[in-house]
Tab-separated table of C-alpha atoms in Angstrom:
chain	number	residue	atom	x	y	z
A	1	UNK	CA	-55.560	-127.905	-28.641
A	2	UNK	CA	-53.051	-130.604	-28.585
A	3	UNK	CA	-53.904	-134.207	-27.914
A	4	UNK	CA	-51.919	-136.211	-25.395
A	5	UNK	CA	-49.566	-138.103	-27.215
A	6	UNK	CA	-47.857	-138.247	-30.521
A	7	UNK	CA	-50.067	-139.330	-34.349
A	8	UNK	CA	-48.617	-141.715	-36.180
A	9	UNK	CA	-48.558	-140.250	-39.094
A	10	UNK	CA	-47.942	-136.793	-40.441
A	11	UNK	CA	-48.806	-135.336	-43.335
A	12	UNK	CA	-48.369	-132.091	-44.406
A	13	UNK	CA	-49.829	-129.552	-47.861
A	14	UNK	CA	-46.251	-128.067	-49.697
A	15	UNK	CA	-47.428	-125.117	-51.394
A	16	UNK	CA	-49.217	-122.228	-49.367
A	17	UNK	CA	-48.354	-124.511	-45.567
A	18	UNK	CA	-44.544	-125.921	-45.348
A	19	UNK	CA	-43.861	-124.416	-48.757
A	20	UNK	CA	-42.631	-119.758	-47.866
A	21	UNK	CA	-44.162	-117.671	-50.498
A	22	UNK	CA	-40.309	-117.580	-51.926
A	23	UNK	CA	-40.817	-120.735	-52.825
A	24	UNK	CA	-38.433	-122.586	-50.147
A	25	UNK	CA	-38.617	-124.285	-47.167
A	26	UNK	CA	-36.622	-123.044	-44.486
A	27	UNK	CA	-33.605	-124.719	-42.792
A	28	UNK	CA	-35.302	-124.977	-39.097
A	29	UNK	CA	-38.295	-126.396	-41.257
A	30	UNK	CA	-36.377	-129.509	-42.603
A	31	UNK	CA	-34.909	-129.888	-38.891
A	32	UNK	CA	-37.527	-130.174	-37.072
A	33	UNK	CA	-39.316	-132.778	-40.097
A	34	UNK	CA	-35.557	-134.428	-39.796
A	35	UNK	CA	-36.405	-134.756	-35.481
A	36	UNK	CA	-40.022	-135.584	-36.016
A	37	UNK	CA	-39.320	-138.681	-38.405
A	38	UNK	CA	-36.007	-139.480	-35.925
A	39	UNK	CA	-39.368	-139.954	-33.410
A	40	UNK	CA	-40.841	-142.951	-35.638
A	41	UNK	CA	-43.454	-141.024	-37.243
A	42	UNK	CA	-44.559	-141.397	-40.813
A	43	UNK	CA	-43.956	-138.080	-42.749
A	44	UNK	CA	-46.113	-138.025	-45.741
A	45	UNK	CA	-46.539	-134.809	-48.273
A	46	UNK	CA	-49.887	-134.416	-49.772
A	47	UNK	CA	-50.127	-131.979	-52.354
A	48	UNK	CA	-51.311	-130.883	-55.606
A	49	UNK	CA	-48.373	-130.989	-57.528
A	50	UNK	CA	-48.419	-133.835	-60.551
A	51	UNK	CA	-45.520	-136.995	-60.936
A	52	UNK	CA	-43.712	-134.192	-63.415
A	53	UNK	CA	-43.222	-132.270	-60.206
A	54	UNK	CA	-41.413	-135.455	-58.146
A	55	UNK	CA	-37.600	-134.026	-57.961
A	56	UNK	CA	-38.655	-131.184	-56.451
A	57	UNK	CA	-41.809	-132.685	-54.169
A	58	UNK	CA	-38.196	-134.864	-52.388
A	59	UNK	CA	-35.891	-131.674	-52.581
A	60	UNK	CA	-38.753	-130.270	-50.122
A	61	UNK	CA	-39.628	-132.783	-48.029
A	62	UNK	CA	-36.144	-134.768	-47.874
A	63	UNK	CA	-37.338	-137.127	-45.251
A	64	UNK	CA	-41.256	-137.601	-46.789
A	65	UNK	CA	-41.562	-141.719	-46.866
A	66	UNK	CA	-44.418	-141.498	-49.203
A	67	UNK	CA	-45.586	-138.401	-51.553
A	68	UNK	CA	-48.999	-138.426	-52.294
A	69	UNK	CA	-49.495	-135.888	-55.555
A	70	UNK	CA	-51.949	-135.048	-58.128
A	71	UNK	CA	-54.177	-133.578	-54.949
A	72	UNK	CA	-54.223	-137.885	-54.450
A	73	UNK	CA	-54.360	-139.766	-57.483
A	74	UNK	CA	-50.793	-140.439	-57.843
A	75	UNK	CA	-49.276	-142.328	-54.317
A	76	UNK	CA	-45.249	-142.881	-54.280
A	77	UNK	CA	-43.335	-145.241	-52.066
A	78	UNK	CA	-40.331	-143.904	-51.395
A	79	UNK	CA	-38.445	-146.764	-49.561
A	80	UNK	CA	-39.151	-148.331	-53.270
A	81	UNK	CA	-39.429	-145.649	-55.512
A	82	UNK	CA	-43.316	-147.301	-56.108
A	83	UNK	CA	-46.580	-146.117	-57.253
A	84	UNK	CA	-48.955	-147.956	-55.223
A	85	UNK	CA	-51.815	-145.593	-56.653
A	86	UNK	CA	-51.773	-143.937	-60.624
A	87	UNK	CA	-55.134	-143.419	-61.209
A	88	UNK	CA	-55.534	-141.413	-64.924
A	89	UNK	CA	-59.103	-139.958	-66.437
A	90	UNK	CA	-60.378	-140.696	-69.657
A	91	UNK	CA	-60.716	-138.386	-72.008
A	92	UNK	CA	-64.377	-138.525	-72.719
A	93	UNK	CA	-64.745	-138.192	-68.597
A	94	UNK	CA	-62.867	-135.313	-68.595
A	95	UNK	CA	-64.258	-132.967	-71.931
A	96	UNK	CA	-68.008	-134.169	-70.186
A	97	UNK	CA	-66.534	-132.008	-67.292
A	98	UNK	CA	-65.230	-129.274	-69.235
A	99	UNK	CA	-68.851	-129.121	-71.208
A	100	UNK	CA	-70.671	-129.108	-68.138
A	101	UNK	CA	-68.535	-126.310	-66.447
A	102	UNK	CA	-68.593	-124.177	-69.726
A	103	UNK	CA	-72.018	-124.097	-70.003
A	104	UNK	CA	-72.458	-122.450	-66.803
A	105	UNK	CA	-69.759	-121.012	-66.612
A	106	UNK	CA	-68.465	-119.537	-70.110
A	107	UNK	CA	-65.377	-119.980	-72.050
A	108	UNK	CA	-62.229	-121.516	-69.986
A	109	UNK	CA	-58.948	-121.261	-70.558
A	110	UNK	CA	-57.657	-125.392	-70.123
A	111	UNK	CA	-54.217	-126.893	-69.893
A	112	UNK	CA	-53.822	-130.420	-69.257
A	113	UNK	CA	-51.469	-133.132	-67.268
A	114	UNK	CA	-50.880	-135.877	-69.067
A	115	UNK	CA	-47.304	-136.989	-68.667
A	116	UNK	CA	-45.778	-138.360	-65.424
A	117	UNK	CA	-42.091	-137.953	-66.084
A	118	UNK	CA	-39.578	-134.722	-64.211
A	119	UNK	CA	-40.531	-131.354	-65.162
A	120	UNK	CA	-42.596	-133.021	-68.638
A	121	UNK	CA	-45.138	-130.107	-70.290
A	122	UNK	CA	-48.006	-129.751	-70.170
A	123	UNK	CA	-50.636	-129.295	-72.668
A	124	UNK	CA	-52.814	-126.652	-74.285
A	125	UNK	CA	-52.618	-123.090	-74.363
A	126	UNK	CA	-50.260	-121.059	-72.406
A	127	UNK	CA	-52.024	-118.956	-69.598
A	128	UNK	CA	-50.669	-115.944	-68.884
A	129	UNK	CA	-51.275	-116.043	-64.972
A	130	UNK	CA	-49.754	-119.428	-64.432
A	131	UNK	CA	-47.081	-118.523	-61.805
A	132	UNK	CA	-44.887	-121.181	-62.124
A	133	UNK	CA	-42.045	-121.713	-64.681
A	134	UNK	CA	-43.604	-124.634	-66.670
A	135	UNK	CA	-43.252	-125.293	-70.503
A	136	UNK	CA	-46.700	-125.828	-72.181
A	137	UNK	CA	-46.726	-127.516	-75.753
A	138	UNK	CA	-49.350	-126.414	-78.239
A	139	UNK	CA	-52.237	-128.874	-78.357
A	140	UNK	CA	-55.471	-128.563	-78.856
A	141	UNK	CA	-58.587	-129.430	-76.408
A	142	UNK	CA	-59.568	-131.710	-78.742
A	143	UNK	CA	-56.236	-133.498	-79.037
A	144	UNK	CA	-55.786	-133.091	-75.588
A	145	UNK	CA	-58.892	-135.291	-75.159
A	146	UNK	CA	-57.919	-138.021	-77.415
A	147	UNK	CA	-56.827	-140.743	-73.954
A	148	UNK	CA	-56.417	-139.853	-70.726
A	149	UNK	CA	-54.443	-137.188	-68.502
A	150	UNK	CA	-53.607	-137.631	-64.692
A	151	UNK	CA	-55.544	-134.104	-64.259
A	152	UNK	CA	-56.644	-130.694	-66.184
A	153	UNK	CA	-56.227	-127.040	-64.594
A	154	UNK	CA	-59.218	-124.913	-66.178
A	155	UNK	CA	-59.301	-120.477	-65.616
A	156	UNK	CA	-62.176	-118.590	-65.842
A	157	UNK	CA	-62.156	-115.033	-68.135
A	158	UNK	CA	-65.665	-114.629	-65.748
A	159	UNK	CA	-64.998	-115.958	-62.796
A	160	UNK	CA	-63.157	-115.920	-59.780
A	161	UNK	CA	-61.576	-119.751	-58.712
A	162	UNK	CA	-64.302	-119.767	-55.580
A	163	UNK	CA	-67.098	-119.465	-57.932
A	164	UNK	CA	-65.732	-121.178	-60.552
A	165	UNK	CA	-65.573	-124.156	-57.753
A	166	UNK	CA	-69.110	-123.431	-56.257
A	167	UNK	CA	-70.360	-123.536	-60.116
A	168	UNK	CA	-68.677	-126.985	-60.859
A	169	UNK	CA	-70.169	-128.492	-57.626
A	170	UNK	CA	-73.132	-127.642	-58.555
A	171	UNK	CA	-72.663	-129.050	-63.010
A	172	UNK	CA	-70.082	-131.731	-62.409
A	173	UNK	CA	-71.515	-135.581	-61.237
A	174	UNK	CA	-68.834	-136.383	-58.405
A	175	UNK	CA	-68.435	-139.840	-60.571
A	176	UNK	CA	-67.869	-138.238	-63.091
A	177	UNK	CA	-64.733	-136.777	-62.132
A	178	UNK	CA	-63.526	-134.470	-58.982
A	179	UNK	CA	-63.282	-130.601	-59.092
A	180	UNK	CA	-60.501	-128.664	-56.143
A	181	UNK	CA	-59.050	-125.093	-55.545
A	182	UNK	CA	-55.213	-125.288	-54.656
A	183	UNK	CA	-54.970	-121.264	-55.200
A	184	UNK	CA	-53.702	-121.058	-58.458
A	185	UNK	CA	-56.459	-119.761	-59.407
A	186	UNK	CA	-57.444	-122.444	-61.518
A	187	UNK	CA	-60.024	-125.138	-59.979
A	188	UNK	CA	-58.344	-128.404	-60.891
A	189	UNK	CA	-60.346	-131.669	-62.597
A	190	UNK	CA	-59.529	-135.249	-61.488
A	191	UNK	CA	-60.601	-138.100	-61.997
A	192	UNK	CA	-63.674	-139.263	-59.733
A	193	UNK	CA	-62.794	-140.193	-56.251
A	194	UNK	CA	-59.336	-139.122	-56.666
A	195	UNK	CA	-58.415	-136.127	-53.673
A	196	UNK	CA	-56.077	-136.319	-50.840
A	197	UNK	CA	-58.401	-138.175	-48.136
A	198	UNK	CA	-58.292	-140.828	-51.027
A	199	UNK	CA	-54.678	-140.235	-51.673
A	200	UNK	CA	-53.660	-141.239	-47.888
A	201	UNK	CA	-56.163	-143.686	-47.672
A	202	UNK	CA	-53.632	-146.180	-49.519
A	203	UNK	CA	-50.435	-145.022	-47.304
A	204	UNK	CA	-52.615	-145.814	-44.276
A	205	UNK	CA	-53.603	-148.952	-45.697
A	206	UNK	CA	-50.144	-149.833	-46.710
A	207	UNK	CA	-48.795	-148.989	-43.200
A	208	UNK	CA	-51.105	-150.037	-41.415
A	209	UNK	CA	-52.266	-146.735	-39.871
A	210	UNK	CA	-55.548	-145.462	-38.404
A	211	UNK	CA	-57.528	-141.814	-39.699
A	212	UNK	CA	-57.638	-141.342	-36.235
A	213	UNK	CA	-54.097	-141.339	-34.960
A	214	UNK	CA	-52.992	-139.156	-38.319
A	215	UNK	CA	-51.895	-135.193	-38.102
A	216	UNK	CA	-52.871	-132.932	-41.386
A	217	UNK	CA	-52.417	-129.602	-42.560
A	218	UNK	CA	-52.997	-127.098	-45.071
A	219	UNK	CA	-54.465	-124.341	-46.897
A	220	UNK	CA	-56.863	-124.696	-49.540
A	221	UNK	CA	-59.368	-126.355	-50.677
A	222	UNK	CA	-57.968	-128.983	-51.708
A	223	UNK	CA	-56.722	-130.029	-48.269
A	224	UNK	CA	-60.531	-130.305	-46.706
A	225	UNK	CA	-61.335	-134.167	-47.736
A	226	UNK	CA	-57.791	-134.674	-46.128
A	227	UNK	CA	-59.426	-133.022	-43.252
A	228	UNK	CA	-62.421	-134.718	-43.076
A	229	UNK	CA	-60.628	-138.099	-43.443
A	230	UNK	CA	-58.129	-137.797	-40.896
A	231	UNK	CA	-58.997	-137.852	-37.110
A	232	UNK	CA	-56.009	-137.207	-34.561
A	233	UNK	CA	-55.545	-133.310	-35.533
A	234	UNK	CA	-56.501	-131.464	-38.664
A	235	UNK	CA	-53.944	-128.330	-38.078
A	236	UNK	CA	-54.491	-124.544	-41.052
A	237	UNK	CA	-51.827	-122.200	-41.539
A	238	UNK	CA	-52.769	-119.127	-40.183
A	239	UNK	CA	-52.719	-118.403	-44.520
A	240	UNK	CA	-55.550	-120.751	-45.075
A	241	UNK	CA	-58.075	-119.815	-47.111
A	242	UNK	CA	-61.492	-119.009	-44.785
A	243	UNK	CA	-63.852	-123.198	-45.878
A	244	UNK	CA	-59.779	-124.512	-44.265
A	245	UNK	CA	-60.091	-122.673	-41.077
A	246	UNK	CA	-63.537	-123.315	-40.613
A	247	UNK	CA	-63.085	-127.258	-40.182
A	248	UNK	CA	-59.265	-127.037	-38.555
A	249	UNK	CA	-58.612	-127.881	-35.005
A	250	UNK	CA	-56.156	-125.668	-34.359
A	251	UNK	CA	-54.356	-122.964	-36.259
A	252	UNK	CA	-50.548	-122.859	-36.575
A	253	UNK	CA	-48.257	-119.448	-37.633
A	254	UNK	CA	-48.295	-119.462	-41.806
A	255	UNK	CA	-46.861	-120.826	-44.346
A	256	UNK	CA	-43.725	-117.439	-43.853
A	257	UNK	CA	-43.322	-117.865	-40.529
A	258	UNK	CA	-42.887	-121.984	-40.250
A	259	UNK	CA	-46.279	-122.666	-38.988
A	260	UNK	CA	-45.928	-126.238	-39.628
A	261	UNK	CA	-42.330	-126.658	-38.092
A	262	UNK	CA	-43.307	-124.123	-34.531
A	263	UNK	CA	-45.714	-126.393	-34.051
A	264	UNK	CA	-44.139	-129.853	-34.742
A	265	UNK	CA	-41.300	-128.530	-32.679
A	266	UNK	CA	-44.139	-127.584	-29.710
A	267	UNK	CA	-45.729	-130.727	-30.598
A	268	UNK	CA	-42.069	-132.935	-29.740
A	269	UNK	CA	-40.685	-130.392	-26.653
A	270	UNK	CA	-43.640	-130.780	-24.651
């Protein structure tokens, strides 16, 4: 059920939520978001995409005021192109997290995201299961861990992604790293205290909005922290992961049916 009135800020995940399965955003969705922004409601993209995909992200959600990137680790204020948060993970901590996870899950395929410029390569070994176009710069794990990184993607050869995530939550302490999954068949290992909830907190503090006035949309376990943080409403798309459907206040149509836009259109038209 929708609350009366309107939220002051809306944050939406992109892939699997706002973005359709063919990697496009419909003209209808862009038009509804334009009307949301014209109503004085701030719009935030909250995505697992790293800063290397900033141009793509800005194209997918053109009226956004802020981008919460890299699972919350990087926060970009689009009004003045200024980063409010730039979190990196020490290689030593990431190595410890990977070691703990491999001790229970066996060898992992790992790619590292370390560079923030547009279309920057990932590091490591190319994984043929990766579904998006990407350049991978071949480096040994030791070379990848010789410094700081933004995050890492890890895939198990034995466990499915939810089993791997469960294992990570058992053996990787939260003060060492944050581990989540965004539907790519990989877990993502990020700096401690980095998630979409803490990323959105940076935005909310900047603009003076209370979490109780924030509406969020999502589809995967990486959206759970922002669902726990936001208070106005938590809406899952119909194609969402069971863990998100279980905690959602409401469910809209699937991403391929423009579920976020349909929900917002109905919200504005009451």
